[in-house]
mmCIF file of C-alpha atoms in Angstrom:
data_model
loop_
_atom_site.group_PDB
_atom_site.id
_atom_site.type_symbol
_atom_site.label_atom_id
_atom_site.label_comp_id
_atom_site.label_asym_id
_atom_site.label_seq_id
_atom_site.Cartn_x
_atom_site.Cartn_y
_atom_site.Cartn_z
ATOM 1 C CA UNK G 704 9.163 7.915 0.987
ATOM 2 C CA UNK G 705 7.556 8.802 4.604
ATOM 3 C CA UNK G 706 7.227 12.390 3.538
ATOM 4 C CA UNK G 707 5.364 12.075 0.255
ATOM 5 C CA UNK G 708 3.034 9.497 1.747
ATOM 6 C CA UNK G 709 2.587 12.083 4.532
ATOM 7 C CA UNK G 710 1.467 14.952 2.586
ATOM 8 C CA UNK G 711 -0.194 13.024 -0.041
ATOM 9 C CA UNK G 712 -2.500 11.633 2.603
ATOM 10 C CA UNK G 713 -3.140 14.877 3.991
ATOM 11 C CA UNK G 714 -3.774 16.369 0.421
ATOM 12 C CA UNK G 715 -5.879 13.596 -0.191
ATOM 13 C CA UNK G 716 -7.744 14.161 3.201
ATOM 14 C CA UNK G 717 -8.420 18.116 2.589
ATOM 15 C CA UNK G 718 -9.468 18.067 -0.965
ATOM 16 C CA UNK G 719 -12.603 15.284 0.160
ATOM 17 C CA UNK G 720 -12.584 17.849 3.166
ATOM 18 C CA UNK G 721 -13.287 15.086 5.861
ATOM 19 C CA UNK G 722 -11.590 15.207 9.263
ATOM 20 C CA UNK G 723 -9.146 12.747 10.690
ATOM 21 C CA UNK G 724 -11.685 11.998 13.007
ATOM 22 C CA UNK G 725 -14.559 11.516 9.921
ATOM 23 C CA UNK G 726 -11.692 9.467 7.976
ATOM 24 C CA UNK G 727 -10.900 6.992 11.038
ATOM 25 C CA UNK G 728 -14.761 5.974 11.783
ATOM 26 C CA UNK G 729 -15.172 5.331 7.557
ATOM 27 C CA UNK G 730 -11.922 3.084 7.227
ATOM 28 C CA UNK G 731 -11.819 1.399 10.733
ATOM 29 C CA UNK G 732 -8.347 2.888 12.186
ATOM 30 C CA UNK G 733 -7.941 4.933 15.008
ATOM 31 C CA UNK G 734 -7.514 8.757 14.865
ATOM 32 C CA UNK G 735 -4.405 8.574 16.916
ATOM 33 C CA UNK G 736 -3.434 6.039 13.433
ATOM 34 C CA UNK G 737 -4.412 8.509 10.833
ATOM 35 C CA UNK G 738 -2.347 11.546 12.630
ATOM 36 C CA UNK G 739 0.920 9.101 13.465
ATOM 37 C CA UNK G 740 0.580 8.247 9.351
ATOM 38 C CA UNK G 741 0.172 12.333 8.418
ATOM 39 C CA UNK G 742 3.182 12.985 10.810
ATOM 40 C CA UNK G 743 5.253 10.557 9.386
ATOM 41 C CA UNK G 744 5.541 8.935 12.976
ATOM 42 C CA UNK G 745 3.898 5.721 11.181
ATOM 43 C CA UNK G 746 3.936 4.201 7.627
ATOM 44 C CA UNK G 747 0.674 2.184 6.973
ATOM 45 C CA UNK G 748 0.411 -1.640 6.434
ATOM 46 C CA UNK G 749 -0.161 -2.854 3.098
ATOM 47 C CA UNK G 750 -3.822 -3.280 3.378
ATOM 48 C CA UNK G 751 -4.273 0.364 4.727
ATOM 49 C CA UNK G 752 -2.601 1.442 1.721
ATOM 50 C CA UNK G 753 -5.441 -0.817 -0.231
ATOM 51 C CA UNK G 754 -8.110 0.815 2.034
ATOM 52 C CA UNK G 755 -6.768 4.420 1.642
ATOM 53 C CA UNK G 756 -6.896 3.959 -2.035
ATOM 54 C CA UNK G 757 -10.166 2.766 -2.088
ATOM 55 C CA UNK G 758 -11.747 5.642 0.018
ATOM 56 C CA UNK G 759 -10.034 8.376 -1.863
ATOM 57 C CA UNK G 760 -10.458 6.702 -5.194
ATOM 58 C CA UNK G 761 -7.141 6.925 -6.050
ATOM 59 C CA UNK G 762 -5.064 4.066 -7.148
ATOM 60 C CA UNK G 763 -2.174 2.568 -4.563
ATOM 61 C CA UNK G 764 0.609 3.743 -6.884
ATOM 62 C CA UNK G 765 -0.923 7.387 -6.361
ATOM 63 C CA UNK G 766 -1.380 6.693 -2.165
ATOM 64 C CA UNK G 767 2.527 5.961 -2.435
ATOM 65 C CA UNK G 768 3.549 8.697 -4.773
ATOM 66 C CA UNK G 769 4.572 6.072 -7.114
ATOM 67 C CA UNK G 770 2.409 8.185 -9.974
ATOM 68 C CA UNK G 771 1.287 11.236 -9.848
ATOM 69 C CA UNK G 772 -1.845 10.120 -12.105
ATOM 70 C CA UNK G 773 -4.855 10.791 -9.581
ATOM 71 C CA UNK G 774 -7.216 9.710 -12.104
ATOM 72 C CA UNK G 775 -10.578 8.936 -9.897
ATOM 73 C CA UNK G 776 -11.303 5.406 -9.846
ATOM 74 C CA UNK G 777 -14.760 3.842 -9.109
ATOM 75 C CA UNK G 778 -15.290 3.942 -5.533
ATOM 76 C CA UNK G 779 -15.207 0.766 -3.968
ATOM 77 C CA UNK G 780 -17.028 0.909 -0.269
ATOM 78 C CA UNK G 781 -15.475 -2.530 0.419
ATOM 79 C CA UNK G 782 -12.793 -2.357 3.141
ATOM 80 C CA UNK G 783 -11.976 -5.953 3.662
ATOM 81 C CA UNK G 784 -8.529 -6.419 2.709
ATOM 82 C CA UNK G 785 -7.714 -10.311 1.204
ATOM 83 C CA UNK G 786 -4.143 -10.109 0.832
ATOM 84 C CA UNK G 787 -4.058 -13.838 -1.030
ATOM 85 C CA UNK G 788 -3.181 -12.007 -4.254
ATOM 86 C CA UNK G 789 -0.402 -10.229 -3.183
ATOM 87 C CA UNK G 790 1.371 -13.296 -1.416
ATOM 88 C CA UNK G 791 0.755 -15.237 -4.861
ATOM 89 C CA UNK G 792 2.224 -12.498 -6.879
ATOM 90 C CA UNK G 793 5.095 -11.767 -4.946
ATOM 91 C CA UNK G 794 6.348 -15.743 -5.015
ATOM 92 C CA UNK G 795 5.390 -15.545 -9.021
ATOM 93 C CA UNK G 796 7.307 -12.911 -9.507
ATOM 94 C CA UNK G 797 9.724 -13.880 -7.290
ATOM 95 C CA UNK G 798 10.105 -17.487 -9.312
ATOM 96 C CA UNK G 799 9.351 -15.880 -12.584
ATOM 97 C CA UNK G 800 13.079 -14.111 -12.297
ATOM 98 C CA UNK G 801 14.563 -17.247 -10.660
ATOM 99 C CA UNK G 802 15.766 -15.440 -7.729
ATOM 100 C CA UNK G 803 16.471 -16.729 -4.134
ATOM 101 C CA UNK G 804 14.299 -15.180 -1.036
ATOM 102 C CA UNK G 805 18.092 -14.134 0.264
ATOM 103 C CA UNK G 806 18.791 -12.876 -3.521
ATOM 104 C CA UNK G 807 15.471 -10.319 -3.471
ATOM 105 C CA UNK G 808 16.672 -9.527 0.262
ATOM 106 C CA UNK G 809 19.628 -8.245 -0.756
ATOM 107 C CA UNK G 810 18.694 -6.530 -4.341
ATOM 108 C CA UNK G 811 15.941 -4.707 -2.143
ATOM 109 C CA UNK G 812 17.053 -4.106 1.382
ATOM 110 C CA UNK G 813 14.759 -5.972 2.758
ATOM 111 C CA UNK G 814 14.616 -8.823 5.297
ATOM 112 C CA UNK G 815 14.655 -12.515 3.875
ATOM 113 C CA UNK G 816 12.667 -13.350 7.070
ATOM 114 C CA UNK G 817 10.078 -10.910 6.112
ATOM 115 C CA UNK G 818 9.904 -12.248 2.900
ATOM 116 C CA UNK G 819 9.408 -15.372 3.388
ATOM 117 C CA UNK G 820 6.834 -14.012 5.706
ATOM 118 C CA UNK G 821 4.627 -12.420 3.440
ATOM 119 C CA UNK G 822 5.231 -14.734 0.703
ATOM 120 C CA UNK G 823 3.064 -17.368 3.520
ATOM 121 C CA UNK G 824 0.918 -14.846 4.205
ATOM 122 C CA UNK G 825 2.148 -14.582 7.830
ATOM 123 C CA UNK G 826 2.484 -10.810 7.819
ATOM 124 C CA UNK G 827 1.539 -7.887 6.072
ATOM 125 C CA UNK G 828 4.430 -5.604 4.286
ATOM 126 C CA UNK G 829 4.718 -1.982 4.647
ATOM 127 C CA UNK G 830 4.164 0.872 2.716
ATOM 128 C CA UNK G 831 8.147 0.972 1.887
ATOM 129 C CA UNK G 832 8.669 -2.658 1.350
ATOM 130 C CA UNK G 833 5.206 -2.444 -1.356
ATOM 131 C CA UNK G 834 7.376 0.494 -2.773
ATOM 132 C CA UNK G 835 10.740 -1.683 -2.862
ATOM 133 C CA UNK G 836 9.011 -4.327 -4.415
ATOM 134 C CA UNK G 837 6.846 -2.731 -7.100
ATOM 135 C CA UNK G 838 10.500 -1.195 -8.157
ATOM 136 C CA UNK G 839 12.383 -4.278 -8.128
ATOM 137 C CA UNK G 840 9.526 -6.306 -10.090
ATOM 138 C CA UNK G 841 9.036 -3.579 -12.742
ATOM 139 C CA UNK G 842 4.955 -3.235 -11.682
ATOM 140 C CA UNK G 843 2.575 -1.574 -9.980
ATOM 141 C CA UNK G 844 1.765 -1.223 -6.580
ATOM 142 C CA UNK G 845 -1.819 -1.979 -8.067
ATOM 143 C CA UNK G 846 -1.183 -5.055 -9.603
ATOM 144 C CA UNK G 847 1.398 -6.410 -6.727
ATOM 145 C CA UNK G 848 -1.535 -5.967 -3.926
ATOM 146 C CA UNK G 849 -4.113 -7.222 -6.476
ATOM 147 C CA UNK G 850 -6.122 -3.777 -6.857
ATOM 148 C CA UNK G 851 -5.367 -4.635 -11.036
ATOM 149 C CA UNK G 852 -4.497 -7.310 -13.506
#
């Protein structure tokens, strides 16, 4: 997973032939940010994942190598991240197949703890765990972090 994102991003990066530098003032990270997440030193946040797709027109599941459809989407200059969508879905989705918190913890790998996290909105998942759950629910990174019905 780290090394697809990786050289997607950088792909991504060269072919609108803007700098890390250019890339970090537009979307509000740090340089330091956008090198650690080309490196694979870092895996973005959820909502950088939103932004990324957003700036590069892509859709998430593209950003996360989920599809390798880069179809340009309409360019949406909006950076502000709501991430009420995504906690909704993931508890409907979660209820839909009648499955426990611990059950989706251990069908994914991931922490019950940081479910029930993000399923209050109290943190943000990561790149991986948007991955693990898009899988697991049989969607779209799109429609799990509300970028699509």
């Amino acid at each position: 997973m780290k090394e697809k994102f990786t050289s997607n991003i950088r792909k991504l990066r060269k072919e609108f032939n803007v700098s890390q530098p250019q890339l970090a003032k537009e979307i509000r990270y740090s340089k330091n940010t956008i090198s650690l997440w080309e490196i694979g030193a870092r895996i973005p946040c959820a909502d950088a994942i939103i932004i990324l797709s957003r700036y590069f027109q892509v859709s998430t599941d593209y950003i996360l190598k989920m599809t390798d459809d880069n179809t340009m989407l309409h360019r949406i200059d909006d950076f502000e991240v709501d991430m009420s969508t995504f906690v909704k879905r993931l508890k409907e989705l979660r209820l839909k197949k009648k499955i426990s918190q611990d059950t989706l913890s251990n069908k994914t790998g991931l922490s019950q703890s940081a479910i029930g996290n993000w399923e209050i909105g109290k943190s943000i998942p990561t790149a991986t765990a948007i991955v693990a759950l898009a899988r697991f629910f049989e969607v779209t990174s799109d429609y799990l972090l509300g970028e699509s019905d």
